[in-house]
């Protein structure tokens, strides 16, 4: 039986101070009591699977051993999940995603199978194609990934070089990688795990190019797992993080696949080679839109993990005296520490709330597309791009801030903050590089601005541009609602400035594309400001909506958090607000005080708030952040697992150090 340890006394006191019901907030964050129960039940089953416990911490394993261990555990996880789902409901993707951390510690080699391979078959396959591949993919009789990026191109996917040439005689496509830059590079699980992949390639029929399309391709023998003839596949090697994700490369040499393997929900190639255009060629990019929406949820979770570790640690850790002769204080009582950490809690809530409405907007667009309606697609694309970009970047900054807030111990691998950072920072690049996605949104914003000038009705997320054009700037008040309007004024002002800058360059004789490039720093700033306005507006509206259905004590805390988020960003962007809104220097002085008041109000609830994220110790994997707060004991226990501590004298002493020291003797 596992030993039950006493909970750290500081944490006990912190939990006693909490003014709201932690369980109620957990249910709210999970989306209902049933979801929490399902999650806990599944996590509990995993906790008791002996084979999932690592004897040696993964960090001490070699690259190869680490991968093999990850595959072993992922297979066990999948079997446990299958058994669970046989008896009960299918687990929600968020709950599976969370539980995965308790097992893999880093990124699963199956990540892309569930994250993009299966969703692409659903989103891009015809009903017949789904009937053929979905059951096998869902049961994991075939394992796949999403192979789009190449050595030469990740962002500019119209420039991909892998070719799929249709041969009408045999009704096959012939896949080729003409140059080294055409090799697929990065797909998760591609290295040595998957036997199938979605390959995105340039379609050629009778020498004519028809743009990029997705193809389902078997790359390895299902029995021997050997690469099929014409396939060159392997792993790309160690990275900054993603140690067990098994990212790979892939090249094709005259590799033939049947015609039915082109996913044809949107565009089709008929037997005789006739190309049938889809409703909108950008629907081929559909899986990316879905994943960008999901990354907002991932960002919320990574921020919650880092906040949990750093807040609990800050409650346990004592360092320095505030006043002479008094005991050393808990570091959480330093206001600067609260400034670093409470925004992490509020940010996680902001992203969770944003994900809730963004996911609904995504589902609505998918439903509309089923009815051949695509009116809301451009707005969804613009929103998913800027919110993916901003949430992943903010999460990266916050995770690093939480690491720094843990001082030296935050640098220990056993704090788990380095792995969380490796994951979070990758999301800033994958699924659309940060700047590139902001520029996609800017493209939409420029069009929206032109429509606003023409007096047209705008989509809800940009309707503030019309209000801004119509009205004088509102009289400033330090209320959340007026501040949100202020963020919209900043966004509108920056959108106008970027638009005017492009026009100025065009008038000076530049091509529109060059003018765009010359204005692009302003364009990304406009996109960031738009994102911030959307985040603050959405978070405030969702909080007002949920506050009426929760207990008054919880509503009060949620209100503190949303205010903190809004005031924090007001102070961070005060310069912009002074330029573009009616805020005055005196208002900013008042808000500085308000911010300090909010930190004080949140202080007694800090530990309760991170407890409410309900991230188990198995998922958190952190010596600094465990529920019981046994920080020092755990640090020492983990250190003792170092292979270097297994023998009193390491052989390198006899081999190198001893002769070296002898030689050095005077
Ligand atoms: C619930 C929790 C579960 C958790 C569970 C998590 C699991 C989560 C696992 C995933 C783990 C991932 C791991 C990394 C996996 C990779 O990284 S996969 C590879 C991802 N790659 C990328 O994202 C590539 C980024 N590049 C692009 O998307 C495109 O090249 C760009 C940048 C959008 C440009 O495309 P383009 O064809 O050159 O288009 P462009 O000329 O710029 O624009 C033409 C028009 O198309 C529109 N357009 C462009 N894209 C779109 C679109 N997607 N839709 C609609 N319209 C579009 C433009 O707005 C524009 O409209 P107009 O202004 O003309 O009206
Ligand atoms: C951990 C990880 C996992 C991944 N998993 C997968 C996967 O499973 N499947 C897959 O297909 N891919 C995957 N990728 C690839 C990923 O999608 C690409 O790396 C990403 O889309 C960025 O493309 P790139 O690498 O070509 O960057 P580049 O486009 O070369 O970016 C380099 C720089 O150029 C700038 N730049 C590029 N174009 C423009 C522009 N138009 N305007 C202004 N600036 C520009 C960028 O801002 C950036 O600063 C993964 C990547 C990582 C890091």
mmCIF file of N, CA and C in Angstrom, residues 453-494:
data_model
loop_
_atom_site.group_PDB
_atom_site.id
_atom_site.type_symbol
_atom_site.label_atom_id
_atom_site.label_comp_id
_atom_site.label_asym_id
_atom_site.label_seq_id
_atom_site.Cartn_x
_atom_site.Cartn_y
_atom_site.Cartn_z
ATOM 1 N N UNK A 453 -15.756 50.947 -43.632
ATOM 2 C CA UNK A 453 -15.735 52.269 -44.284
ATOM 3 C C UNK A 453 -16.862 52.388 -45.306
ATOM 4 N N UNK A 454 -17.206 51.235 -45.903
ATOM 5 C CA UNK A 454 -18.287 51.249 -46.910
ATOM 6 C C UNK A 454 -19.661 51.141 -46.268
ATOM 7 N N UNK A 455 -19.696 51.106 -44.936
ATOM 8 C CA UNK A 455 -20.966 51.087 -44.203
ATOM 9 C C UNK A 455 -21.650 49.732 -44.205
ATOM 10 N N UNK A 456 -20.899 48.669 -44.492
ATOM 11 C CA UNK A 456 -21.506 47.324 -44.529
ATOM 12 C C UNK A 456 -21.673 46.760 -43.109
ATOM 13 N N UNK A 457 -22.563 45.772 -42.996
ATOM 14 C CA UNK A 457 -22.736 45.094 -41.704
ATOM 15 C C UNK A 457 -21.579 44.110 -41.542
ATOM 16 N N UNK A 458 -20.966 44.117 -40.366
ATOM 17 C CA UNK A 458 -19.792 43.252 -40.160
ATOM 18 C C UNK A 458 -20.123 42.047 -39.283
ATOM 19 N N UNK A 459 -19.270 41.028 -39.366
ATOM 20 C CA UNK A 459 -19.411 39.839 -38.511
ATOM 21 C C UNK A 459 -19.244 40.265 -37.045
ATOM 22 N N UNK A 460 -19.871 39.519 -36.105
ATOM 23 C CA UNK A 460 -19.869 39.954 -34.698
ATOM 24 C C UNK A 460 -18.492 40.274 -34.119
ATOM 25 N N UNK A 461 -17.469 39.469 -34.465
ATOM 26 C CA UNK A 461 -16.165 39.688 -33.819
ATOM 27 C C UNK A 461 -15.479 40.982 -34.261
ATOM 28 N N UNK A 462 -15.930 41.572 -35.381
ATOM 29 C CA UNK A 462 -15.321 42.836 -35.826
ATOM 30 C C UNK A 462 -16.337 43.980 -35.849
ATOM 31 N N UNK A 463 -17.541 43.728 -35.317
ATOM 32 C CA UNK A 463 -18.597 44.752 -35.347
ATOM 33 C C UNK A 463 -18.155 46.019 -34.618
ATOM 34 N N UNK A 464 -17.187 45.876 -33.701
ATOM 35 C CA UNK A 464 -16.738 47.060 -32.949
ATOM 36 C C UNK A 464 -16.125 48.122 -33.866
ATOM 37 N N UNK A 465 -15.696 47.715 -35.062
ATOM 38 C CA UNK A 465 -15.104 48.698 -35.986
ATOM 39 C C UNK A 465 -16.160 49.711 -36.426
ATOM 40 N N UNK A 466 -17.380 49.216 -36.637
ATOM 41 C CA UNK A 466 -18.478 50.104 -37.057
ATOM 42 C C UNK A 466 -18.797 51.060 -35.914
ATOM 43 N N UNK A 467 -18.903 50.527 -34.701
ATOM 44 C CA UNK A 467 -19.195 51.378 -33.527
ATOM 45 C C UNK A 467 -18.123 52.459 -33.406
ATOM 46 N N UNK A 468 -16.884 52.054 -33.605
ATOM 47 C CA UNK A 468 -15.752 52.982 -33.439
ATOM 48 C C UNK A 468 -15.836 54.107 -34.458
ATOM 49 N N UNK A 469 -16.238 53.744 -35.709
ATOM 50 C CA UNK A 469 -16.344 54.766 -36.761
ATOM 51 C C UNK A 469 -17.496 55.725 -36.480
ATOM 52 N N UNK A 470 -18.592 55.151 -35.934
ATOM 53 C CA UNK A 470 -19.812 55.947 -35.732
ATOM 54 C C UNK A 470 -19.692 56.906 -34.559
ATOM 55 N N UNK A 471 -19.179 56.401 -33.467
ATOM 56 C CA UNK A 471 -19.303 57.186 -32.232
ATOM 57 C C UNK A 471 -17.996 57.882 -31.871
ATOM 58 N N UNK A 472 -18.141 58.905 -31.044
ATOM 59 C CA UNK A 472 -16.964 59.500 -30.423
ATOM 60 C C UNK A 472 -16.483 58.484 -29.401
ATOM 61 N N UNK A 473 -15.240 58.610 -29.046
ATOM 62 C CA UNK A 473 -14.743 57.681 -28.034
ATOM 63 C C UNK A 473 -15.534 57.879 -26.738
ATOM 64 N N UNK A 474 -15.916 56.759 -26.149
ATOM 65 C CA UNK A 474 -16.726 56.794 -24.923
ATOM 66 C C UNK A 474 -15.948 57.477 -23.781
ATOM 67 N N UNK A 475 -16.700 58.168 -22.891
ATOM 68 C CA UNK A 475 -16.044 58.752 -21.734
ATOM 69 C C UNK A 475 -15.441 57.622 -20.895
ATOM 70 N N UNK A 476 -14.199 57.796 -20.450
ATOM 71 C CA UNK A 476 -13.530 56.686 -19.765
ATOM 72 C C UNK A 476 -14.094 56.442 -18.372
ATOM 73 N N UNK A 477 -14.288 55.203 -18.042
ATOM 74 C CA UNK A 477 -14.604 54.808 -16.663
ATOM 75 C C UNK A 477 -13.803 53.554 -16.384
ATOM 76 N N UNK A 478 -13.349 53.398 -15.143
ATOM 77 C CA UNK A 478 -12.552 52.217 -14.829
ATOM 78 C C UNK A 478 -13.432 51.012 -14.511
ATOM 79 N N UNK A 479 -14.380 50.709 -15.389
ATOM 80 C CA UNK A 479 -15.185 49.497 -15.202
ATOM 81 C C UNK A 479 -14.725 48.476 -16.243
ATOM 82 N N UNK A 480 -14.887 47.173 -15.942
ATOM 83 C CA UNK A 480 -14.437 46.169 -16.922
ATOM 84 C C UNK A 480 -15.057 46.400 -18.305
ATOM 85 N N UNK A 481 -16.342 46.753 -18.334
ATOM 86 C CA UNK A 481 -17.021 46.912 -19.630
ATOM 87 C C UNK A 481 -16.380 48.039 -20.444
ATOM 88 N N UNK A 482 -16.112 49.168 -19.794
ATOM 89 C CA UNK A 482 -15.522 50.306 -20.521
ATOM 90 C C UNK A 482 -14.074 49.989 -20.908
ATOM 91 N N UNK A 483 -13.373 49.295 -20.031
ATOM 92 C CA UNK A 483 -11.981 48.941 -20.383
ATOM 93 C C UNK A 483 -11.973 48.035 -21.621
ATOM 94 N N UNK A 484 -12.919 47.082 -21.666
ATOM 95 C CA UNK A 484 -12.981 46.209 -22.849
ATOM 96 C C UNK A 484 -13.220 47.060 -24.102
ATOM 97 N N UNK A 485 -14.098 48.046 -23.973
ATOM 98 C CA UNK A 485 -14.317 48.976 -25.111
ATOM 99 C C UNK A 485 -12.991 49.657 -25.472
ATOM 100 N N UNK A 486 -12.237 50.006 -24.438
ATOM 101 C CA UNK A 486 -10.927 50.643 -24.661
ATOM 102 C C UNK A 486 -10.004 49.734 -25.480
ATOM 103 N N UNK A 487 -10.000 48.412 -25.141
ATOM 104 C CA UNK A 487 -9.182 47.465 -25.932
ATOM 105 C C UNK A 487 -9.666 47.435 -27.384
ATOM 106 N N UNK A 488 -10.997 47.540 -27.554
ATOM 107 C CA UNK A 488 -11.528 47.547 -28.932
ATOM 108 C C UNK A 488 -11.091 48.811 -29.666
ATOM 109 N N UNK A 489 -11.018 49.931 -28.927
ATOM 110 C CA UNK A 489 -10.551 51.171 -29.557
ATOM 111 C C UNK A 489 -9.086 51.060 -29.970
ATOM 112 N N UNK A 490 -8.297 50.406 -29.112
ATOM 113 C CA UNK A 490 -6.880 50.198 -29.468
ATOM 114 C C UNK A 490 -6.812 49.365 -30.748
ATOM 115 N N UNK A 491 -7.603 48.268 -30.771
ATOM 116 C CA UNK A 491 -7.575 47.391 -31.952
ATOM 117 C C UNK A 491 -8.016 48.174 -33.190
ATOM 118 N N UNK A 492 -9.122 48.896 -33.066
ATOM 119 C CA UNK A 492 -9.643 49.652 -34.226
ATOM 120 C C UNK A 492 -8.610 50.675 -34.698
ATOM 121 N N UNK A 493 -7.995 51.370 -33.754
ATOM 122 C CA UNK A 493 -6.996 52.396 -34.103
ATOM 123 C C UNK A 493 -5.800 51.775 -34.826
ATOM 124 N N UNK A 494 -5.358 50.606 -34.332
ATOM 125 C CA UNK A 494 -4.186 49.965 -34.956
ATOM 126 C C UNK A 494 -4.546 49.382 -36.325
#
